[in-house]
PDB file of C-alpha atoms and ligand atoms in Angstrom:
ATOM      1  CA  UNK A 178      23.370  43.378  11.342  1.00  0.00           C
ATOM      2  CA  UNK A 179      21.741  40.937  13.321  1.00  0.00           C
ATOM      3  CA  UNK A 180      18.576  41.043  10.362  1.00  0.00           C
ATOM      4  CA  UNK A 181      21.427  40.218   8.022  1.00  0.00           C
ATOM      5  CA  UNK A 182      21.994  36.924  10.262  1.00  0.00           C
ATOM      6  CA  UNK A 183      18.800  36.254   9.927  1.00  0.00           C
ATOM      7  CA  UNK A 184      18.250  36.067   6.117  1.00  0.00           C
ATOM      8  CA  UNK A 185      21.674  34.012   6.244  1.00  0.00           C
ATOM      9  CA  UNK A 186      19.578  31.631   8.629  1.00  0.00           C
ATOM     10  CA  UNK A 187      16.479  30.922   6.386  1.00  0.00           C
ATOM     11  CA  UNK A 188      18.322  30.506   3.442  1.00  0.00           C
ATOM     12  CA  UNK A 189      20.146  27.554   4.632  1.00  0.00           C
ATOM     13  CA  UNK A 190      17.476  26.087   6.668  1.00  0.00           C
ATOM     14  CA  UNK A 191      15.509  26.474   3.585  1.00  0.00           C
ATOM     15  CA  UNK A 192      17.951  24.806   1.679  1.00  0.00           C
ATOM     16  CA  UNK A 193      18.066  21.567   4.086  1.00  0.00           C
ATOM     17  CA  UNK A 194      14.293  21.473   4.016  1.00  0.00           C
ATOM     18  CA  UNK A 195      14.470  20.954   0.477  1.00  0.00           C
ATOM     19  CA  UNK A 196      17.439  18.239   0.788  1.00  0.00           C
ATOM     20  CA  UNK A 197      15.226  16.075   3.420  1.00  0.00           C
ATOM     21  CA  UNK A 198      11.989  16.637   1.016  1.00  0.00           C
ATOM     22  CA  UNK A 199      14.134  15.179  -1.911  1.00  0.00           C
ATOM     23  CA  UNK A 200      15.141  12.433  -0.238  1.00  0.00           C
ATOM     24  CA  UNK A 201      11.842  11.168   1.313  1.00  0.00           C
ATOM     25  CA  UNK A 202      10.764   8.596  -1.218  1.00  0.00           C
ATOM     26  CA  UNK A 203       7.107   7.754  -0.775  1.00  0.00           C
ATOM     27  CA  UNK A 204       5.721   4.157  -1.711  1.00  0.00           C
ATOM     28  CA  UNK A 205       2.225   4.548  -2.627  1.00  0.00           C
ATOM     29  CA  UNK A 206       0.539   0.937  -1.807  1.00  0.00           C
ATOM     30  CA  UNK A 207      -3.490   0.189  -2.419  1.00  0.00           C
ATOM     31  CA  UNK A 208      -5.270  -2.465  -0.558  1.00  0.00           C
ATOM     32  CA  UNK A 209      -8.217  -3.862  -2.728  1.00  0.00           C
ATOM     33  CA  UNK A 210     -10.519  -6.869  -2.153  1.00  0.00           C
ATOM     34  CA  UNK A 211     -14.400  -7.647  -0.874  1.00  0.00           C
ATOM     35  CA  UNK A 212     -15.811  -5.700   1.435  1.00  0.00           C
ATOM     36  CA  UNK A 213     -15.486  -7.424   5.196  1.00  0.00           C
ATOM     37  CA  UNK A 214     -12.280  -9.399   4.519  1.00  0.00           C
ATOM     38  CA  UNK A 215     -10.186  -7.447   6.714  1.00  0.00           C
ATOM     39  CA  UNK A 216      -8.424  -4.628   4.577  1.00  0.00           C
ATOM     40  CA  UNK A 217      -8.936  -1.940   7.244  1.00  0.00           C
ATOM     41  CA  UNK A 218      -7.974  -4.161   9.963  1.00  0.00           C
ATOM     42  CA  UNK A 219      -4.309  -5.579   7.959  1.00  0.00           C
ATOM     43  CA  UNK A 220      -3.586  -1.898   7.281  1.00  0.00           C
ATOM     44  CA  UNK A 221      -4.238  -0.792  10.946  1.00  0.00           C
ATOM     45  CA  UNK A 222      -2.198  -3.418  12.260  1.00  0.00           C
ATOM     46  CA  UNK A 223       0.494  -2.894   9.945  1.00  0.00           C
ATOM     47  CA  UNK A 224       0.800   0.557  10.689  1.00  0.00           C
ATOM     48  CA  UNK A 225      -0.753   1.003  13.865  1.00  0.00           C
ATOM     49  CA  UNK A 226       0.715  -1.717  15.789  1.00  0.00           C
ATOM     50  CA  UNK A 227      -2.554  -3.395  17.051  1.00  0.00           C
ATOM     51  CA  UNK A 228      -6.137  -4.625  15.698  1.00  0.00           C
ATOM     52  CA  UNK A 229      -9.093  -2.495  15.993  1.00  0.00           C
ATOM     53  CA  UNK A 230     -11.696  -2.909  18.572  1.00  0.00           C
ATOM     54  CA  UNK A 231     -14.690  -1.902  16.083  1.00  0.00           C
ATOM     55  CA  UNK A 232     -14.782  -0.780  12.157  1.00  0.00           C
ATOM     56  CA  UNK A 233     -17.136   0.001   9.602  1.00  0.00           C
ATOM     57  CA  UNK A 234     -17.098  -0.153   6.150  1.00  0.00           C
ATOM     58  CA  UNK A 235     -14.478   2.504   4.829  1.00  0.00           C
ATOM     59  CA  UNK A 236     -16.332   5.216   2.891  1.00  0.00           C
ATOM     60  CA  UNK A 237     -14.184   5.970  -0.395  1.00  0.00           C
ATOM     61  CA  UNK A 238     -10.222   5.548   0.755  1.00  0.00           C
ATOM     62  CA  UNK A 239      -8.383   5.955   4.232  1.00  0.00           C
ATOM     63  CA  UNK A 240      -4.759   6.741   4.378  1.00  0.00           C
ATOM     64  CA  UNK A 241      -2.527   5.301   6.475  1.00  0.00           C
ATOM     65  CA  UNK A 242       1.042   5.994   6.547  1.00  0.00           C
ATOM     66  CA  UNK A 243       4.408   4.375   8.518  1.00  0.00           C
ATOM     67  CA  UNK A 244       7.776   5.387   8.029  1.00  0.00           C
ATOM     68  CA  UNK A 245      10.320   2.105   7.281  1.00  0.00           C
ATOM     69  CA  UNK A 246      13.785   1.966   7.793  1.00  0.00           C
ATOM     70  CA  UNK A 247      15.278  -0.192   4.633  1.00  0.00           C
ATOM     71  CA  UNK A 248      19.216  -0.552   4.220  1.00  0.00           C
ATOM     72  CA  UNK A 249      19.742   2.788   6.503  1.00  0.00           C
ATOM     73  CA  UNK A 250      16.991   4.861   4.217  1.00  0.00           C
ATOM     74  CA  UNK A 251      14.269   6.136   5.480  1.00  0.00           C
ATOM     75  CA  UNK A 252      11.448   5.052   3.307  1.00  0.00           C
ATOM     76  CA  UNK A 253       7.583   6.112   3.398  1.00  0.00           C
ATOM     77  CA  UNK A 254       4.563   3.609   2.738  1.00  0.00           C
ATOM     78  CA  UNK A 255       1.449   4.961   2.070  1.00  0.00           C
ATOM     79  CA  UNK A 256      -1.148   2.403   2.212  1.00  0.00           C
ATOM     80  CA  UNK A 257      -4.411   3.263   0.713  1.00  0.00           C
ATOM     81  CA  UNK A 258      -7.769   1.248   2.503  1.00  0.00           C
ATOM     82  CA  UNK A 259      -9.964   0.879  -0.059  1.00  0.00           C
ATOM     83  CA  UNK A 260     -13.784   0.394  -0.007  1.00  0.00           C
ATOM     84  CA  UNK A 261     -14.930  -2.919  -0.373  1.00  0.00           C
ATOM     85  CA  UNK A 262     -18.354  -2.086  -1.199  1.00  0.00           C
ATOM     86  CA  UNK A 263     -19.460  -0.840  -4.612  1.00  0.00           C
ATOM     87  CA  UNK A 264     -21.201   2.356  -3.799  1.00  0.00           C
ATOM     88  CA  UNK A 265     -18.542   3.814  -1.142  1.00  0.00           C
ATOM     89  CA  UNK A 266     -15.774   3.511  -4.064  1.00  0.00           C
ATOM     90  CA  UNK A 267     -17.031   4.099  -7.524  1.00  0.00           C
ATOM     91  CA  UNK A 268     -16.168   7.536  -7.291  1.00  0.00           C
ATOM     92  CA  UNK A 269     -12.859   6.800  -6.000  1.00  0.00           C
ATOM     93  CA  UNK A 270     -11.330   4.213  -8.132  1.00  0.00           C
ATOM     94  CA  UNK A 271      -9.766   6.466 -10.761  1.00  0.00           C
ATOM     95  CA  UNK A 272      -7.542   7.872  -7.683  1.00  0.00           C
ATOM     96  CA  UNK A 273      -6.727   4.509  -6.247  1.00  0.00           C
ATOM     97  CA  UNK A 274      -4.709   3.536  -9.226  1.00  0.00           C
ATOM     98  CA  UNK A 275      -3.523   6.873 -10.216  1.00  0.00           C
ATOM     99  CA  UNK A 276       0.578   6.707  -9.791  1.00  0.00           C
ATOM    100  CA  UNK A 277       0.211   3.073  -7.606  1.00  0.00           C
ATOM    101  CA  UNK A 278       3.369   1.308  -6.838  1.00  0.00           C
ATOM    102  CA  UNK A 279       2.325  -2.051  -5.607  1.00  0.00           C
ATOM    103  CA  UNK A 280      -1.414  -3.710  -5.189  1.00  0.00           C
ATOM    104  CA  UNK A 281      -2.506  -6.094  -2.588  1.00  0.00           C
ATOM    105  CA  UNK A 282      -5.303  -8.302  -3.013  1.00  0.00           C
ATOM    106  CA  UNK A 283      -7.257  -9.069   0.194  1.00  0.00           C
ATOM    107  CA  UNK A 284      -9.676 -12.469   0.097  1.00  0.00           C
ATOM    108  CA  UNK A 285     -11.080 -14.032   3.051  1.00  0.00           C
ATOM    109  CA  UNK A 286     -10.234 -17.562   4.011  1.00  0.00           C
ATOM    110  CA  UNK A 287     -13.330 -18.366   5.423  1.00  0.00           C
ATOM    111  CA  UNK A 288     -15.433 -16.960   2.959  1.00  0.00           C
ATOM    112  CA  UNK A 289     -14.607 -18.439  -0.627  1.00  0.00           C
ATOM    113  CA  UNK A 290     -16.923 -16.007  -2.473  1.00  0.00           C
ATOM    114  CA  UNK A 291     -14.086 -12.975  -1.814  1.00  0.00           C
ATOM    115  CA  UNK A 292     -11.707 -15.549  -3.070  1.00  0.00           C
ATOM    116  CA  UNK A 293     -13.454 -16.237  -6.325  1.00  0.00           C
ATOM    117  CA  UNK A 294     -14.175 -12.339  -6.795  1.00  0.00           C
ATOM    118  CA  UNK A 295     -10.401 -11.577  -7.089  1.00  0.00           C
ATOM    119  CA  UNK A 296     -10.527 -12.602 -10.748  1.00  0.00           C
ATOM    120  CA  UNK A 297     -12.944  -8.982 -10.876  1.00  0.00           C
ATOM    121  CA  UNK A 298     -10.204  -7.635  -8.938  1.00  0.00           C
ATOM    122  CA  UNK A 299      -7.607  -8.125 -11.261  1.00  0.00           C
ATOM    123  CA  UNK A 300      -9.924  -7.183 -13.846  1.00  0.00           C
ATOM    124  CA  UNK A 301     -10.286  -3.835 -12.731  1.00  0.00           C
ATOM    125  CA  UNK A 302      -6.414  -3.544 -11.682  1.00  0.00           C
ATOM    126  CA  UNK A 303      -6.100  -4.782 -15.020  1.00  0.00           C
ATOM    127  CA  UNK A 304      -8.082  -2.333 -16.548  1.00  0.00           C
ATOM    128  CA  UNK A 305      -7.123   1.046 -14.974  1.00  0.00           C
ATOM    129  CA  UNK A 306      -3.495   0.505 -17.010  1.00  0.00           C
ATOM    130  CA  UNK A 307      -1.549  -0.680 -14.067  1.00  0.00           C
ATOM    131  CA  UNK A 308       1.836  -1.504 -15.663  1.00  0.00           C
ATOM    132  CA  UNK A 309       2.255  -5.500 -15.430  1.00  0.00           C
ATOM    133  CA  UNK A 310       5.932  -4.767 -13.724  1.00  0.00           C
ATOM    134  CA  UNK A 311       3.887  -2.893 -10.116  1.00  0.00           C
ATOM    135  CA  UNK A 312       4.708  -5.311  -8.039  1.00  0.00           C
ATOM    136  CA  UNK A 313       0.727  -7.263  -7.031  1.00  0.00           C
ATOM    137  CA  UNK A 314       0.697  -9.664  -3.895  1.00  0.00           C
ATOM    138  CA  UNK A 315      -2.400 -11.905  -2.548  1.00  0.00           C
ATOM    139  CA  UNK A 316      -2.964 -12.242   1.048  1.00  0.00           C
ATOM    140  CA  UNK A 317      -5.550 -14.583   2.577  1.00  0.00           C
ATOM    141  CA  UNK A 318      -6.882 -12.865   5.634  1.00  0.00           C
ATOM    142  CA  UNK A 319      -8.570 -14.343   8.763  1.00  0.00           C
ATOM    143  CA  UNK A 320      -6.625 -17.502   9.135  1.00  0.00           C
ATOM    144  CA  UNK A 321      -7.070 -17.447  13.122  1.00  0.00           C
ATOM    145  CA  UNK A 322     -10.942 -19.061  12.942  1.00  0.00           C
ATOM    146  CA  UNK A 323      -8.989 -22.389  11.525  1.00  0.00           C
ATOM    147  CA  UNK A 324     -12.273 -24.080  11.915  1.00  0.00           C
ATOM    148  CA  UNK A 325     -14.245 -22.014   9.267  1.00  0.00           C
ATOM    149  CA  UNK A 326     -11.596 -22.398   6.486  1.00  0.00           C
ATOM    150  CA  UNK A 327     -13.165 -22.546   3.188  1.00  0.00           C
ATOM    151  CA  UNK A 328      -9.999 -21.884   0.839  1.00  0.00           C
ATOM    152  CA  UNK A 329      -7.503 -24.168   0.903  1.00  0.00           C
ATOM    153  CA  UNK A 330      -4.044 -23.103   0.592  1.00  0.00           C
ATOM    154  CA  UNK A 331      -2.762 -25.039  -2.518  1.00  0.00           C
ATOM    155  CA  UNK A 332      -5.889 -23.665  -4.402  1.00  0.00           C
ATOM    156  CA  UNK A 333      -4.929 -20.067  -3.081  1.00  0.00           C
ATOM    157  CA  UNK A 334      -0.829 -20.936  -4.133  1.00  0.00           C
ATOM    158  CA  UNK A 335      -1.944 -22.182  -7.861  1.00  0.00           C
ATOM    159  CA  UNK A 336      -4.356 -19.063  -8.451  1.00  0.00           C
ATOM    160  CA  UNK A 337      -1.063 -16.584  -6.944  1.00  0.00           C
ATOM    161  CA  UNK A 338       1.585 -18.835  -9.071  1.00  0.00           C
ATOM    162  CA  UNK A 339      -0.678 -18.349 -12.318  1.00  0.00           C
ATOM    163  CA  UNK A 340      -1.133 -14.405 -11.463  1.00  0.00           C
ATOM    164  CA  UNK A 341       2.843 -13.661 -10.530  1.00  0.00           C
ATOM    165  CA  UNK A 342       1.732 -12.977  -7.032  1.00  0.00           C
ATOM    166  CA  UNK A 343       3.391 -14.174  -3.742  1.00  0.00           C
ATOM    167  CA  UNK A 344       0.630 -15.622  -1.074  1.00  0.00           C
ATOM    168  CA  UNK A 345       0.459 -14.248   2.205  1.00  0.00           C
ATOM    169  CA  UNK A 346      -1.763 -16.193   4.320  1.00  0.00           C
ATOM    170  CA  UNK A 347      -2.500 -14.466   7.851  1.00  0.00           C
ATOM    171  CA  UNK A 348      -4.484 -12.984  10.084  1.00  0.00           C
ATOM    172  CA  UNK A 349      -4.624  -9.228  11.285  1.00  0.00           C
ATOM    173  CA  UNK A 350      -6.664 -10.261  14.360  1.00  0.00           C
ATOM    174  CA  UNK A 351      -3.659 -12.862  16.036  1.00  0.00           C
ATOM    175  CA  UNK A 352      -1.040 -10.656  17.074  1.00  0.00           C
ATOM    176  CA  UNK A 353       1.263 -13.754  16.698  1.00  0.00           C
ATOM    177  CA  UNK A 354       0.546 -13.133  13.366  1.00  0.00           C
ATOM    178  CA  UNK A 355       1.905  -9.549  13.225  1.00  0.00           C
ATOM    179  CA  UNK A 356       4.857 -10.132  11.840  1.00  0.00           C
ATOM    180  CA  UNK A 357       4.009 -11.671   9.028  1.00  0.00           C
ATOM    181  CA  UNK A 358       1.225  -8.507   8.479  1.00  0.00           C
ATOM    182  CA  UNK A 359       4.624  -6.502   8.379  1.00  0.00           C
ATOM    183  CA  UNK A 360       6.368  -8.733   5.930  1.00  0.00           C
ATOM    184  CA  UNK A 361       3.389  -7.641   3.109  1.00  0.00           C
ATOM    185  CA  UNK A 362       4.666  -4.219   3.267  1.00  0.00           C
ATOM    186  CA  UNK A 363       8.045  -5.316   4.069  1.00  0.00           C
ATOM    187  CA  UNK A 364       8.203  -7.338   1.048  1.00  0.00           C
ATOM    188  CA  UNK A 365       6.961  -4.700  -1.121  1.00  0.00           C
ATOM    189  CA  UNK A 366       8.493  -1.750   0.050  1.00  0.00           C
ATOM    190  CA  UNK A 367      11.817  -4.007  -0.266  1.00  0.00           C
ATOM    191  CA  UNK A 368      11.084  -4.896  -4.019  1.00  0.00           C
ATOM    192  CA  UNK A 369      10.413  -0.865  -5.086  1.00  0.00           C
ATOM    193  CA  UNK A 370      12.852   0.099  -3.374  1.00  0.00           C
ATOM    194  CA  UNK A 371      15.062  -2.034  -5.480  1.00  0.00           C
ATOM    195  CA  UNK A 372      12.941  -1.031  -8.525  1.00  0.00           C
ATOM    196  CA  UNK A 373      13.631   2.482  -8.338  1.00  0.00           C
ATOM    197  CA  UNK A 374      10.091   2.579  -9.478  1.00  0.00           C
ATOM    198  CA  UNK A 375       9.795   5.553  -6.763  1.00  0.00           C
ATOM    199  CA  UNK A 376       7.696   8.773  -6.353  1.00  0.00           C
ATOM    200  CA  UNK A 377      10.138  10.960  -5.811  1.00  0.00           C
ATOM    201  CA  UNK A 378       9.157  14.578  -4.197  1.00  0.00           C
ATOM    202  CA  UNK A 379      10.789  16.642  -6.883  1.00  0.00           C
ATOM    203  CA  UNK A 380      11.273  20.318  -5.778  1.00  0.00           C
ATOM    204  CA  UNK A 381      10.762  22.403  -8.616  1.00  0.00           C
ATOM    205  CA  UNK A 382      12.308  25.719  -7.729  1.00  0.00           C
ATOM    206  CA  UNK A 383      10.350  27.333 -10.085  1.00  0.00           C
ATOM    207  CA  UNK A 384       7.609  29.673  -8.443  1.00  0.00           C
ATOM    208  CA  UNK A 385       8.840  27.719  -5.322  1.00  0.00           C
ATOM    209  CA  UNK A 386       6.593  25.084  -6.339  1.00  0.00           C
ATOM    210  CA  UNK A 387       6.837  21.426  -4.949  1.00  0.00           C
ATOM    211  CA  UNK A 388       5.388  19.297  -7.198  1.00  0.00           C
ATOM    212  CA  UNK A 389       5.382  15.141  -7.300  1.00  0.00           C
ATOM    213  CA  UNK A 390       6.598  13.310 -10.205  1.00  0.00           C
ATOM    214  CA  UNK A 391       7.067   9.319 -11.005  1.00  0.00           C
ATOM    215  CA  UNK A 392      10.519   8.273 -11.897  1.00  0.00           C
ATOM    216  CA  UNK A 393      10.739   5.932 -14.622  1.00  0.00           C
ATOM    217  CA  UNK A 394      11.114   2.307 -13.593  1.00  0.00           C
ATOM    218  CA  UNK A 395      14.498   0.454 -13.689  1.00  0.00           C
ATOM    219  CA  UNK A 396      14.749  -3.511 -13.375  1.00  0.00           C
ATOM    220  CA  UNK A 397      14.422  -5.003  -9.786  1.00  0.00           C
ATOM    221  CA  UNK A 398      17.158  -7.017  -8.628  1.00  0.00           C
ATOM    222  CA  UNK A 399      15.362  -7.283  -5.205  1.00  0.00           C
ATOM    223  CA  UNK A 400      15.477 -11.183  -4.364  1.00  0.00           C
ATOM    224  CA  UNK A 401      11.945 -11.132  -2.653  1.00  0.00           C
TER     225      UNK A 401
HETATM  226  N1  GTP B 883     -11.392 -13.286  13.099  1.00  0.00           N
HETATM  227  C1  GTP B 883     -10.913 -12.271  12.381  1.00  0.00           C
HETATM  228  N2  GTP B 883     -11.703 -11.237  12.097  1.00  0.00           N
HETATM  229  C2  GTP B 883     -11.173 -10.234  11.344  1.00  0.00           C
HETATM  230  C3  GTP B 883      -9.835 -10.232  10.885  1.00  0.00           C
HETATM  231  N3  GTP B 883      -9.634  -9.113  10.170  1.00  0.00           N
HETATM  232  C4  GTP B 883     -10.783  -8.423  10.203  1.00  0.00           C
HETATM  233  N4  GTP B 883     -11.715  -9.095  10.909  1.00  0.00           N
HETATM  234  C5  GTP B 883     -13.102  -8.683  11.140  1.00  0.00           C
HETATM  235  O1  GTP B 883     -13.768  -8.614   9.876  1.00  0.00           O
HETATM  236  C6  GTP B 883     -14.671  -7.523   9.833  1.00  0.00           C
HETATM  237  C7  GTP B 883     -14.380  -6.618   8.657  1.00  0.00           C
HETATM  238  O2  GTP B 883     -13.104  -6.035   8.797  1.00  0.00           O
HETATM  239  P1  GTP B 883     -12.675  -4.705   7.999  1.00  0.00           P
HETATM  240  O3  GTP B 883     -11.208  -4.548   8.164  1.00  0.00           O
HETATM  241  O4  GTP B 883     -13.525  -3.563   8.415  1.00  0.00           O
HETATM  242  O5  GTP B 883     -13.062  -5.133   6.508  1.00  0.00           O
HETATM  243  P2  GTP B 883     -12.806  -4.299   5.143  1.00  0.00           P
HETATM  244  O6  GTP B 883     -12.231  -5.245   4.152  1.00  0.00           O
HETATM  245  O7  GTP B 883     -12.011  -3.080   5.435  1.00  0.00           O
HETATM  246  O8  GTP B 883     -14.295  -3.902   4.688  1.00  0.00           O
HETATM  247  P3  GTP B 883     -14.741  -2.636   3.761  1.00  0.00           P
HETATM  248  O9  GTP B 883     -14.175  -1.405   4.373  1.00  0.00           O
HETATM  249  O10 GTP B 883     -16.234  -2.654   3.764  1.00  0.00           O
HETATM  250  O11 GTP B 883     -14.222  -2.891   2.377  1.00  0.00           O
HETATM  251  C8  GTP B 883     -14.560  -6.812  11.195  1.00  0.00           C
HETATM  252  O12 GTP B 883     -15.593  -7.273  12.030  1.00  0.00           O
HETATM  253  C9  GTP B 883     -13.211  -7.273  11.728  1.00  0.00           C
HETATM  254  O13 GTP B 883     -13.162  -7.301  13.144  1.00  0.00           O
HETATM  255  C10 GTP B 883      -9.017 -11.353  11.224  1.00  0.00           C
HETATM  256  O14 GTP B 883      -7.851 -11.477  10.870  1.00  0.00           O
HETATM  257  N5  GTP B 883      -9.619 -12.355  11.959  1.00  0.00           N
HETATM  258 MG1   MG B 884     -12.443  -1.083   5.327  1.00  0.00          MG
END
C-alpha cells in the first residue's frame, strides 16, 4: 500500500516538473564587439550585481544567466560573453548565432577604433543569417573616463538610427550607472517577450526526451 502512494507521488510531481519546464521561457542574448571594450564586465554587472575586480580576455563564450520578473512571468536571459579577440572565437562563432534572440553591440567610447569596427560586426551578424526582425542594440561602454572620450554621441545616435538600433551609452564600471546596464537587458527581454519570438523548452514525451525548439516569431507590439 504505502509503495502504491508512492508511484501516485512521482507521477504528479513528475507532472509539475514538466509544467514549470514548459513555462520557463529562455531569452538567449549574445554580447559581441572588440576585444577590451567591456563585454565581460556589462554582462557581470548586469547579472552579477557588481564590476569585476580583474578579467582577462574570455576564451571562446561565458554564460551568464539572471532570472527577470516581466509582467508577473518569470523570464530567463541568457547572456552569452563573447571573445573579442579573433583566435579565442573563431571556433565559436557558428554557436553564438545559432537560435540568438537579440544581439548587442559593445564599442568603446574612448577608443574610436572599436567604434569603427562595428560595421565588421554587423557584417558577420549579418552574415550568419540572423533574421533582420532579432531585436540588435548598440551600447557605448566606458563613459565614466569623460576625459578620454573619442566618440561623440550624435555620431554614435546617426550610425544606431541608420542600423535600427537603440544607443545605450554607459558604463559598467560606475555603479550609478547600473541601472541603465539593466535597462539593455531590460529593454530586450521586454521587446521578445512581446515578440513571442521565444525558445520555448518543449517537453517531448516521447522517449521522455526534453528537447528545445524555437517558436516562430509573431509581430512585437512592445513600445520599447
Ligand atoms: N573605466 C572603465 N573600465 C572598464 C569598463 N568596463 C570594462 N573596463 C575595463 O576594460 C578592460 C576590459 O574589460 P573586459 O570586460 O574584460 O573586456 P571584453 O570586451 O570582455 O574583452 P574580451 O573578452 O577580450 O573580448 C578591463 O580592464 C576592465 O576593467 C568601464 O565601464 N569603465
Ligand atoms: Mg571578455
Amino acid at each position: 500500500m504505502p509503495q502504491k502512494v508512492l508511484i501516485h507521488h512521482n507521477v504528479s510531481t513528475r507532472s509539475l516538473l514538466d509544467q514549470l519546464s514548459i513555462q520557463t521561457r529562455i531569452f538567449k542574448i549574445i554580447v559581441i564587439g572588440d576585444s577590451n571594450v567591456g563585454k565581460t564586465c556589462l554582462t557581470f554587472r548586469f547579472t552579477g550585481g557588481s564590476f569585476p575586480d580583474k578579467t582577462e580576455a574570455t576564451i571562446g563564450v561565458d554564460f551568464r544567466e539572471k532570472a527577470v520578473e516581466i509582467e508577473g512571468e518569470t523570464i530567463k536571459v541568457q547572456v552569452w560573453d563573447t571573445a573579442g579577440q579573433e583566435r579565442f572565437r573563431k571556433s565559436m562563432v557558428e554557436h553564438y548565432y545559432r537560435n540568438v534572440h537579440a544581439v548587442v553591440f559593445v564599442y568603446d567610447v574612448t577608443k574610436m577604433a572599436s567604434f569603427r569596427n562595428l560595421q565588421t560586426w554587423i557584417e558577420e551578424c549579418n552574415g550568419h543569417r540572423v533574421s533582420a526582425s532579432v531585436p540588435r542594440v548598440l551600447v557605448g561602454n566606458k563613459c565614466d573616463l569623460v576625459d578620454q572620450i573619442q566618440v561623440p554621441s550624435n555620431t554614435a545616435l546617426k550610425f544606431a538610427d541608420a542600423h535600427n538600433m537603440l544607443l545605450f551609452e554607459t558604463s559598467a564600471k560606475d555603479p550609478r550607472e547600473s541601472q541603465n546596464v539593466d535597462s539593455i537587458f531590460m529593454a530586450l527581454a521586454c521587446r521578445l517577450k512581446a515578440q513571442k519570438s521565444l525558445l520555448y523548452r518543449d517537453v517531448q514525451r516521447e522517449n521522455g526526451k526534453v528537447q528545445l525548439t524555437q517558436e516562430t516569431e509573431t509581430k512585437s507590439n512592445c513600445p520599447c
